[in-house]
XYZ file of C-alpha atoms in Angstrom:
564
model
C -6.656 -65.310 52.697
C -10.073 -63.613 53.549
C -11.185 -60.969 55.874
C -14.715 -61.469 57.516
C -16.298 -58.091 57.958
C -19.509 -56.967 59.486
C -21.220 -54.112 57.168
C -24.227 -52.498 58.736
C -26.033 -52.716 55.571
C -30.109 -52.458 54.815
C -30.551 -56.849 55.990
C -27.298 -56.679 58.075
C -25.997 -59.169 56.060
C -21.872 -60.303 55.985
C -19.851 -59.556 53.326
C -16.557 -61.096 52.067
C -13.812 -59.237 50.642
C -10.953 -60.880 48.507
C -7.569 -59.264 48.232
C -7.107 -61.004 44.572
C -10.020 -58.806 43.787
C -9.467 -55.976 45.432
C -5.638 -55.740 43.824
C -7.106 -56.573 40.271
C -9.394 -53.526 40.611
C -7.052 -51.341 41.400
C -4.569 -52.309 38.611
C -7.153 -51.968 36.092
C -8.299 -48.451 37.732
C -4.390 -47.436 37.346
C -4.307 -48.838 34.059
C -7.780 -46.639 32.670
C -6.370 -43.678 34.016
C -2.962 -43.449 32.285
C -4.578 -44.795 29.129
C -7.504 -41.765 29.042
C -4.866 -39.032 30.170
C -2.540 -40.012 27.502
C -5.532 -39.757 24.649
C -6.014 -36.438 26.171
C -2.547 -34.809 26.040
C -1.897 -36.411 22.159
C -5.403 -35.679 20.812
C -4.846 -31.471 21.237
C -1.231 -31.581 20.890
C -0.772 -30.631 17.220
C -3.774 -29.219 17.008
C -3.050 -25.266 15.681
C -3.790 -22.535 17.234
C -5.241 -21.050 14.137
C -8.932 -22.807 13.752
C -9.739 -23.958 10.655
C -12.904 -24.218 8.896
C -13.054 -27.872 9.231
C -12.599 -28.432 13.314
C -14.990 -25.179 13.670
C -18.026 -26.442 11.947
C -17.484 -30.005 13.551
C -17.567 -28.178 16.873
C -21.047 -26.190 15.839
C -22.128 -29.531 14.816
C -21.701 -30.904 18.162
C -22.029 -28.780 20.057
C -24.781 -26.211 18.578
C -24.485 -22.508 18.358
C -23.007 -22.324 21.998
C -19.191 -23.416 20.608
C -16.651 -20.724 20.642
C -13.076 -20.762 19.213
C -10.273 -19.208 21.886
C -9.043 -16.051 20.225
C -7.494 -16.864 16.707
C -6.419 -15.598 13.220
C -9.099 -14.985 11.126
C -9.836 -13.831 7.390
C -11.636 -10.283 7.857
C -12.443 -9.914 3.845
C -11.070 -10.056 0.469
C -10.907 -7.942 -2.446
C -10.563 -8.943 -6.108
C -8.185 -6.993 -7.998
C -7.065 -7.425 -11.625
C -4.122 -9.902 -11.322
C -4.143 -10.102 -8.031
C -6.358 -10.639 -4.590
C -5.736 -9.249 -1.438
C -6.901 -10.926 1.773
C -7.457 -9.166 5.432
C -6.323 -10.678 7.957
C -7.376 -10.265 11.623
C -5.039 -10.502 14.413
C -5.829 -10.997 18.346
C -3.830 -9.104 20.585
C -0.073 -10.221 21.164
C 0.233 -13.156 18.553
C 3.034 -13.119 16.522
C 2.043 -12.168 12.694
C 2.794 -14.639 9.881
C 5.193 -14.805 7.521
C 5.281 -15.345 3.635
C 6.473 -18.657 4.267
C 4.024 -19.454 6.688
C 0.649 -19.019 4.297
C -0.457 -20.736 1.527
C -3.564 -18.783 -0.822
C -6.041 -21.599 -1.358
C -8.693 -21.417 -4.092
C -11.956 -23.412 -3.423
C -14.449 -24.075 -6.355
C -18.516 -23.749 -5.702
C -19.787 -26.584 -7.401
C -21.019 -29.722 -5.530
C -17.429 -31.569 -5.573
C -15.375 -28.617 -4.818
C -11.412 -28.296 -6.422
C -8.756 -26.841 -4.064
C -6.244 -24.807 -5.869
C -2.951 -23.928 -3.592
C -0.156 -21.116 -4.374
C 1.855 -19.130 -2.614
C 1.112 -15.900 -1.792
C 3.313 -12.828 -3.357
C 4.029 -10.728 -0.296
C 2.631 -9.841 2.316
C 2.380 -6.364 4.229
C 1.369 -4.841 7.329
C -1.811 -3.014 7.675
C -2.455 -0.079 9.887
C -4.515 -1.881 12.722
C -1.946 -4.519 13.679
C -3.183 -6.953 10.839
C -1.373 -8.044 8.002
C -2.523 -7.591 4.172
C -1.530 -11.165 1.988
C -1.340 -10.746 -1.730
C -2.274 -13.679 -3.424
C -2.231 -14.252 -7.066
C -5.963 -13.145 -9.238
C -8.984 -15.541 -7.879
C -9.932 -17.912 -11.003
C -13.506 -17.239 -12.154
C -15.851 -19.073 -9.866
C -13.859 -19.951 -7.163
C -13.413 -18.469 -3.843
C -10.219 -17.581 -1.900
C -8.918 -18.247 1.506
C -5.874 -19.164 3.331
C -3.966 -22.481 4.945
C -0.981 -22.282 7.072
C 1.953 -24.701 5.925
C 1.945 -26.835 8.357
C -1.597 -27.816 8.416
C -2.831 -31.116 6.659
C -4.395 -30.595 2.887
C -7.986 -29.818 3.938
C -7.793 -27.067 6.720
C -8.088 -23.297 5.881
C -9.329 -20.492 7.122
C -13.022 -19.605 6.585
C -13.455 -17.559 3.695
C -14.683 -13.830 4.485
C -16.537 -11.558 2.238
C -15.313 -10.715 -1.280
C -15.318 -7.500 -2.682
C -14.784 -6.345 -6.298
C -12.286 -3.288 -6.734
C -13.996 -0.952 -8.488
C -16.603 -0.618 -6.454
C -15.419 -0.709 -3.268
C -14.568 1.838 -0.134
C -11.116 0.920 0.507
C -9.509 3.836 2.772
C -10.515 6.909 5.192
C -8.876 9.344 7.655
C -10.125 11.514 10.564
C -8.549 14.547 9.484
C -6.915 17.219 11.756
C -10.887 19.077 12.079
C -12.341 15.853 13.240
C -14.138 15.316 9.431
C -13.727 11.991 8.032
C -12.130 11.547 4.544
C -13.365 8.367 2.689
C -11.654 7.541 -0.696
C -13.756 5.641 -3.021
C -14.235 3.492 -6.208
C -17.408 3.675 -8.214
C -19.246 6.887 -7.698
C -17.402 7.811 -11.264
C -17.141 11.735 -10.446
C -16.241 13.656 -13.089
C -12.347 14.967 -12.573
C -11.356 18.608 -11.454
C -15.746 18.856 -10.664
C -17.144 19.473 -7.260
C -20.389 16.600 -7.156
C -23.599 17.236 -5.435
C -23.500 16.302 -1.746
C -27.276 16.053 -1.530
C -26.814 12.718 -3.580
C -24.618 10.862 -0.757
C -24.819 10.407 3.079
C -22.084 8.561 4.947
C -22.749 6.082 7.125
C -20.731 4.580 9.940
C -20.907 1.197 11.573
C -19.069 -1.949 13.074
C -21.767 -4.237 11.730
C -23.063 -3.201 8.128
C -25.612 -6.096 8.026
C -27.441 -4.776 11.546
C -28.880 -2.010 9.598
C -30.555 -0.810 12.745
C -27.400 -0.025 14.599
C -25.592 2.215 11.839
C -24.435 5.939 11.956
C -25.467 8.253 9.585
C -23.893 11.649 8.466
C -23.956 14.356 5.963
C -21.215 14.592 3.346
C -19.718 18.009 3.424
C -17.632 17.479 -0.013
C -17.323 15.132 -3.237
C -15.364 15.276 -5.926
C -13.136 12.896 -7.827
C -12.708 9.571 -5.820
C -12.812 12.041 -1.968
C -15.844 11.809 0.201
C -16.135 14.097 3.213
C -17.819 13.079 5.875
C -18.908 14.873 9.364
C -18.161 12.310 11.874
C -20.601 11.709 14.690
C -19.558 12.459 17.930
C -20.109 8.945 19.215
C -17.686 7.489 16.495
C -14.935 10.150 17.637
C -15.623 9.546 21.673
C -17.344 6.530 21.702
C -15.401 2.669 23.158
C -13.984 0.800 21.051
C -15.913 -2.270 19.901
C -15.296 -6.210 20.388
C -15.996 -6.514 16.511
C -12.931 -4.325 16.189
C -12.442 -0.451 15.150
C -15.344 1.262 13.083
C -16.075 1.323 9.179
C -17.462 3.919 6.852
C -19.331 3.425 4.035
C -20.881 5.704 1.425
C -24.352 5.070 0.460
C -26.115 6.618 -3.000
C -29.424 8.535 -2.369
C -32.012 6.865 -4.366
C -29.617 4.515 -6.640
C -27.139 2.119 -6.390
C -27.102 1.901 -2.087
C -24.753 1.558 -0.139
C -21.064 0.732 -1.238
C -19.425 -2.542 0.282
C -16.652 -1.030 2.863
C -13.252 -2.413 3.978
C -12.441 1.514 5.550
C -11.644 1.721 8.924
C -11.332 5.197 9.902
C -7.485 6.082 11.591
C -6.858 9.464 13.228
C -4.234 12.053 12.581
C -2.144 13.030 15.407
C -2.430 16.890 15.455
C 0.962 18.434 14.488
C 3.303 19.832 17.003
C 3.950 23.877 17.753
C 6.646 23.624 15.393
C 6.772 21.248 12.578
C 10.155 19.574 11.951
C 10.987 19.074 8.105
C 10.722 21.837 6.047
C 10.184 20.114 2.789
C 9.227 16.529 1.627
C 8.209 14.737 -0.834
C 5.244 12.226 -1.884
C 5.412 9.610 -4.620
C 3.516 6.753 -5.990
C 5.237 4.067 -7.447
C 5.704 0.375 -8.344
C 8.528 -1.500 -8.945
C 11.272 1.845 -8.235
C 13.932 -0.146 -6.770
C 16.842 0.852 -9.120
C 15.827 4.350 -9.303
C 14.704 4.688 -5.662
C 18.181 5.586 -4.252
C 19.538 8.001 -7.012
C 16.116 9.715 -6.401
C 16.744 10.165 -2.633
C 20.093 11.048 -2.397
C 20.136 13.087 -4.919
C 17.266 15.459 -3.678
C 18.629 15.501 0.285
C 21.954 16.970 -1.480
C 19.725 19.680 -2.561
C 17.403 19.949 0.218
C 14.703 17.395 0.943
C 14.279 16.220 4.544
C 11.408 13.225 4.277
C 10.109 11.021 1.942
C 6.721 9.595 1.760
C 6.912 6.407 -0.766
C 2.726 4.948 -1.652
C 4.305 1.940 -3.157
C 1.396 0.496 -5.824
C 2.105 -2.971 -6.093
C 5.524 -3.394 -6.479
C 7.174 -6.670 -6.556
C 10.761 -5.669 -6.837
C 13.257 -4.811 -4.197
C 12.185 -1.671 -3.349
C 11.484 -2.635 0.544
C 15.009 -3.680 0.788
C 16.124 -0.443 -0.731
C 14.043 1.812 1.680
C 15.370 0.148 4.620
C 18.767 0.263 3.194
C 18.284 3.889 2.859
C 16.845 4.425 6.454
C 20.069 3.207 7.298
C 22.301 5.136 6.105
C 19.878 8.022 8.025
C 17.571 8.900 4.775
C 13.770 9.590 6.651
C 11.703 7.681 4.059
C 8.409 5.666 4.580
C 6.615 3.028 2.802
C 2.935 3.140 2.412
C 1.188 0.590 0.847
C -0.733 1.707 -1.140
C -2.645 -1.339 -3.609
C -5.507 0.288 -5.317
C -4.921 0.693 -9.105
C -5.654 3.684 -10.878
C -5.516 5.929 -7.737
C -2.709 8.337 -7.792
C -5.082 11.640 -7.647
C -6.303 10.038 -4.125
C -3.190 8.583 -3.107
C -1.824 12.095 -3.275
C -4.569 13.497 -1.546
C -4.281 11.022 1.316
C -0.270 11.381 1.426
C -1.108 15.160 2.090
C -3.375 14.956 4.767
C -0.753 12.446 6.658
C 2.341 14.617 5.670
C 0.907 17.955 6.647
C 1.526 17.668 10.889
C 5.599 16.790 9.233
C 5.955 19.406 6.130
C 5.818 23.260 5.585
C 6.050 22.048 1.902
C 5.468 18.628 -0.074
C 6.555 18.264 -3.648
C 4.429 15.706 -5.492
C 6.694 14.165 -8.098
C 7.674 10.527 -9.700
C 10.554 8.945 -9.314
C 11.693 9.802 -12.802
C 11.771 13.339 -11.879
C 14.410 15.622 -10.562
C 14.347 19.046 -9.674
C 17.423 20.708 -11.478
C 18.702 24.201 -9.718
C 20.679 26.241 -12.419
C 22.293 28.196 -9.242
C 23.478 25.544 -7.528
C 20.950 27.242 -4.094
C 19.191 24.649 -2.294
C 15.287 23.672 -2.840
C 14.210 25.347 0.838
C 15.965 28.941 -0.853
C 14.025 29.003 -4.125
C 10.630 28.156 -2.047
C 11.661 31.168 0.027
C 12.284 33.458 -3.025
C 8.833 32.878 -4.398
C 6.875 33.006 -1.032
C 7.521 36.274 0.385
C 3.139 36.803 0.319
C 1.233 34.408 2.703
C -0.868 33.851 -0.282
C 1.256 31.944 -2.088
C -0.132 28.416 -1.689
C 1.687 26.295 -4.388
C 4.879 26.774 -6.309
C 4.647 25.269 -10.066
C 8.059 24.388 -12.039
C 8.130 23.422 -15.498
C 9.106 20.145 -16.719
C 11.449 18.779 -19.660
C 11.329 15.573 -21.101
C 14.183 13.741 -21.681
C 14.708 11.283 -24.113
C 17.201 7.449 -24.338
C 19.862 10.003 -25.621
C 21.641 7.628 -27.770
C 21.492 4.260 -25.370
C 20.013 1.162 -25.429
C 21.125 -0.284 -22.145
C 20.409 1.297 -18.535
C 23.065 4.060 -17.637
C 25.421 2.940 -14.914
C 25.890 6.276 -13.153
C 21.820 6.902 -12.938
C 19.583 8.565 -14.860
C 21.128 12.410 -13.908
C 24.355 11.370 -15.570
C 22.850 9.317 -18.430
C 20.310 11.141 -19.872
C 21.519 14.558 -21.892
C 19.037 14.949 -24.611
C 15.547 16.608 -24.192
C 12.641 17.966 -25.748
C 12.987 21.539 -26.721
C 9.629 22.919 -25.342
C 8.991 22.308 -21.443
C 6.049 19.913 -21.270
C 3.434 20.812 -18.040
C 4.156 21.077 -14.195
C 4.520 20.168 -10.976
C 3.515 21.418 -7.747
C 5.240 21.766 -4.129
C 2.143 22.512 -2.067
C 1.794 24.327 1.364
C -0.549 21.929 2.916
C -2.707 24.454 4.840
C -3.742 25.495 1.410
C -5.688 22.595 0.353
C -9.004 23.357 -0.340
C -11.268 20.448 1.808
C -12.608 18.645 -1.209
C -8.582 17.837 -2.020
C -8.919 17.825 -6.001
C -6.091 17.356 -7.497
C -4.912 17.015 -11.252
C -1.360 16.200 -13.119
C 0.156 16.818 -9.375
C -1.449 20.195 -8.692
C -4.166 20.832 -5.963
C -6.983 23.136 -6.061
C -6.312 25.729 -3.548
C -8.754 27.044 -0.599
C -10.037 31.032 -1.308
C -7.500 33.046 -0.749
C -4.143 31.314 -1.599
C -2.837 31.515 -5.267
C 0.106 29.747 -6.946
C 3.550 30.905 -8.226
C 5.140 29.787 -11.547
C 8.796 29.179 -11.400
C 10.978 30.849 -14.105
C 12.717 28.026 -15.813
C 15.790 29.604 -16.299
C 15.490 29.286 -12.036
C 14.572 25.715 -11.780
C 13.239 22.982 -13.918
C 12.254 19.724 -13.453
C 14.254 17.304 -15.293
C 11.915 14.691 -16.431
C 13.569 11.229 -17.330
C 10.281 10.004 -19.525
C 11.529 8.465 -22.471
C 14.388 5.738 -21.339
C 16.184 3.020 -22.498
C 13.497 0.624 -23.982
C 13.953 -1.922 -21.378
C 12.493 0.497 -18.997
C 10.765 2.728 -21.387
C 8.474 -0.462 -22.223
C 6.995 -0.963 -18.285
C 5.112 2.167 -18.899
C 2.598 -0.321 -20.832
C 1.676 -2.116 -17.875
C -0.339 0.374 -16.224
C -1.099 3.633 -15.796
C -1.314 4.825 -12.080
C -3.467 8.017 -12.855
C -7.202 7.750 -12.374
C -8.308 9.928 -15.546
C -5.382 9.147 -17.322
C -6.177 5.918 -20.370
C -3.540 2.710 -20.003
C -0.954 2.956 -22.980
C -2.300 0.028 -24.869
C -6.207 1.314 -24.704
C -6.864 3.370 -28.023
C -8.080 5.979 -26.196
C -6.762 9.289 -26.408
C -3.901 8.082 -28.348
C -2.896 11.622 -29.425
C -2.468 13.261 -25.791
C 0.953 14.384 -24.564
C 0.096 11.662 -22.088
C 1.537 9.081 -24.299
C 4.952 9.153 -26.417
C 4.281 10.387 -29.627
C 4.098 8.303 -32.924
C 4.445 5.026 -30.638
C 0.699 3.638 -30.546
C -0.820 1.457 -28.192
C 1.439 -1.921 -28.146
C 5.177 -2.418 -26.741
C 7.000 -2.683 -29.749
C 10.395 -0.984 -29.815
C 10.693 1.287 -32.671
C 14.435 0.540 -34.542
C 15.289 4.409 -33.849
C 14.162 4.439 -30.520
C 17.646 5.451 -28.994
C 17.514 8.649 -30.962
C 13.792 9.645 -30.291
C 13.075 12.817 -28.441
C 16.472 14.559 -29.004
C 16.359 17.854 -29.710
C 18.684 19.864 -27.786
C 21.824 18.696 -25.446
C 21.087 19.924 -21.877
C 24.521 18.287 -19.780
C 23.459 20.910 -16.988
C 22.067 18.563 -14.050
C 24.856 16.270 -15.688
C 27.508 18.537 -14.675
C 26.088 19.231 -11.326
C 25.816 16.205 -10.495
C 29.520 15.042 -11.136
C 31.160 18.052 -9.468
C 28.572 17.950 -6.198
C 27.614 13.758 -5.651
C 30.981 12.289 -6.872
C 33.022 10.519 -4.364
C 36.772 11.400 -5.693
C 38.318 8.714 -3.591
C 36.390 5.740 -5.089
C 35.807 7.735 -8.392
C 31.755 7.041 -8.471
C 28.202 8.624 -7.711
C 27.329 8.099 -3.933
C 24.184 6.225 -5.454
C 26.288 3.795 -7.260
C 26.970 0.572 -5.175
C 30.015 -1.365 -5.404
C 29.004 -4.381 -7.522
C 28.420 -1.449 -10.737
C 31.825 0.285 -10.647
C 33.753 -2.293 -12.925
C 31.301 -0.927 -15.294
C 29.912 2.063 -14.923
C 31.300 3.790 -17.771
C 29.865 0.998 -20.029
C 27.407 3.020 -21.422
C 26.654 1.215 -24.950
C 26.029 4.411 -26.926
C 25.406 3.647 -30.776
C 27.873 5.426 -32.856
């Protein structure tokens, strides 16, 4: 069949139409359409929603310097630490943060036929501008580090950012409570306990280090140790936030070295509240405390502590579990992370200008340590005893060392029941510190701060209180002491530096060899006192074991392997 129609067309000609045709062209129309649609929907299906290097650059290529990725994960930097690397990672607004399970830590050679290496990454933690912090294992020499999610194919990851190296490096910084900035640092190499020359430094503040025309600059009002204090401009404490994200600081050396590579992004203290609501706490830095961590808190709320601050250095224990098993049983402690080796002088520092809007008083201890009250009066009464003058700053106790006391294997009960055999001589101090008294440039050595002009300190009579220092244990715990030293001025146990100092354990040397009379070391005089104090007052009669002890340790908790 055909339809003759007249189309008014430029020579007025007649065209003929066939149906065949005209039904065959619309099939194959049909036919194009659900064909091209379908390509469409499977070719960005699976495709992530984290970019990788690979479909980004093929985009650029394409498309020139116009193409833009939709808002995604991204690698902010890296820093190279011995043993370990950390890697930033950058967060859009409202996406749901990745788990341990979810990253892989790949390791990309330079040469011209680059090696992937692929391991899984060791934890990974929270940082304090909604990102997250991944610990992956140490970067081999030459190769650079990045990240893949699981379920990408083998070649996608995440474009590397900039590497730093540790020690030179600055890695943290507060707006304190008067608006000054405090910037902790590696590399300046200050000499300890020494106010440095400020004319030597300026600060410098920026969300773009490499536009050197569009960065901040500020005097330094203090230096000393591994502290920089910076004034911080007005525009940085009033001015919008920026789309590259919130502000860095850096340091930069007058005439030398330049300025230092940054990761610090400034966060600001709340100012405290008319009445501050614990009236002591504590700060520690630790690693791997897990099986000490809950004798330790327990044991000081029974005599008084209200908060815990916990600057955990790299553990990789069970210590998280631990702190959240104590928050709940209602124990008000806090994990900080708190990476950088050979820091504890600044990570003090830092956990007193964030516990000072919380604390009348903060005790700076380790989690070997106990405070031991002959009286049986609670910490909060002795603090009041010795701070009858408004000049009283810092309260100093004594410290005894105690030694393995006869065992080789970990005591059941805790180290308060355990341990009965000290040191005659009390060995040092440590402080509980009225933060208002810190003087600005926030020194601090073997736990004791240098105090503004007109505070002092007060010693503690021992036959008040003592600290009860657990420092020479059982060997198998003894020995993790050779691993690393947290203290900045303070030489690692198997450097031959300063091997006489009361720093290390006398007559042991630098390597972890157990000595055959270890058990017996460091035993001078039997001091049950804390002992007994602690079975009368954190016993529970009914189930006939320490409120610290958990259930799986009573079959054998009297097992304590002494050597007759």
């Amino acid at each position: 069949m055909k339809i003759r129609r007249k189309l008014g067309g430029v020579c007025g000609s007649d065209v003929v139409v066939s149906w065949r045709l005209f039904f065959w062209f619309v099939v194959l129309f049909v036919f194009s359409f659900v064909l091209f649609s379908t390509m469409f929907v499977f070719k960005g299906k699976f495709r992530p929603v984290v970019r990788s290097v690979r479909s980004f650059s093929t985009a650029r290529a394409v498309m020139g310097d116009s193409a833009t990725l939709s808002p995604a994960v991204s690698i902010r930097e890296a820093v190279k630490l011995p043993e370990q690397t950390l890697v930033f990672l950058k967060y859009p607004p409202s996406l749901r943060l990745f788990t341990k399970d979810d990253l892989i830590c790949v390791f990309s050679s330079g040469d011209d036929s680059p090696k992937l290496r692929k391991e899984k990454p060791e934890a990974v933690d929270s940082d304090k501008f909604g990102g997250q912090i991944v610990r992956c294992p140490e970067t081999p020499p030459g190769y650079t580090v990045s990240l893949a999610i699981s379920r990408w194919t083998m070649d996608d990851h995440l474009a590397a950012g900039p590497t730093h190296q540790w020690d030179w490096l600055v890695y943290d910084a507060v707006i304190d409570h008067d608006n000054s900035t405090v910037v902790f640092v590696k590399g300046l190499n200050l000499k300890p306990g020494k106010v440095a020359d400020v004319s030597r430094y300026e600060c410098v503040y920026g969300w773009d280090f490499a536009k050197h025309n569009r960065l901040i600059r500020s005097d330094v009002i203090s230096a000393a140790q591994e502290i920089v204090r910076c004034r911080t401009p007005l525009t940085v404490l009033n001015g919008p936030k920026s789309a590259h994200g919130p502000v860095k600081v850096s340091v930069r050396i007058k005439g030398g070295s330049g300025m230092l590579p940054s990761i610090a992004q400034p966060d600001r203290i709340v100012h405290p509240p008319r009445r501050k609501p614990f009236e002591m706490c504590v700060c520690t830095m630790t690693r791997n405390a897990a099986a000490v961590l809950r004798e330790w808190v327990m044991y000081h709320a029974g005599i008084g502590v209200q908060r815990w601050f916990i600057y955990d250095n790299n553990s990789d224990d069970d210590i998280i579990a631990e702190i959240k098993d104590l928050e709940r049983r209602g124990y008000n402690v806090s994990r900080h992370f708190w990476p950088w080796i050979k820091t504890q002088e600044a990570g003090f520092s830092n956990c007193a200008i964030r516990a000072r809007n919380d604390c009348d008083w903060i005790a700076f201890i380790d989690v070997d340590e106990f405070y031991y009250i002959r009286s049986g009066e609670s910490l909060t009464s002795i603090i009041r005893n010795y701070t009858a003058s408004a000049e009283i700053g810092e309260i100093r106790t004594p410290c005894h060392s105690f030694g393995p006391s006869g065992l080789r294997n970990r005591p059941r009960g805790g180290v308060t029941e355990g341990y009965t055999c000290r040191v005659i001589l009390p060995e040092r101090h440590k402080s509980i510190l009225k933060p208002e008294s810190m003087n600005t440039t926030l020194i601090n050595v073997v736990h004791h701060f240098h105090l503004k002009d007109g505070f002092t300190f007060a010693d503690v009579d021992k036959e008040v209180m003592v600290i009860n220092h657990y420092k020479y244990q059982v060997w198998e715990v003894f020995k993790e002491k050779f691993y690393r030293r947290v203290a900045t001025y303070v030489a690692d146990w198997q450097n031959d530096e300063n091997v006489g100092s009361r720093d290390r354990a006398p007559g042991l040397g630098t390597r972890p060899v157990e000595p055959p009379d270890w058990a017996e070391r460091f035993c001078e005089v039997n001091d049950t006192g804390l002992r007994d104090q602690v079975l009368e007052k954190f016993k529970d009669n009914k189930l006939q074991r320490l409120i610290w002890e958990k259930e799986e340790d009573e079959g054998s908790r009297r097992a304590h392997n002494r050597i007759d």
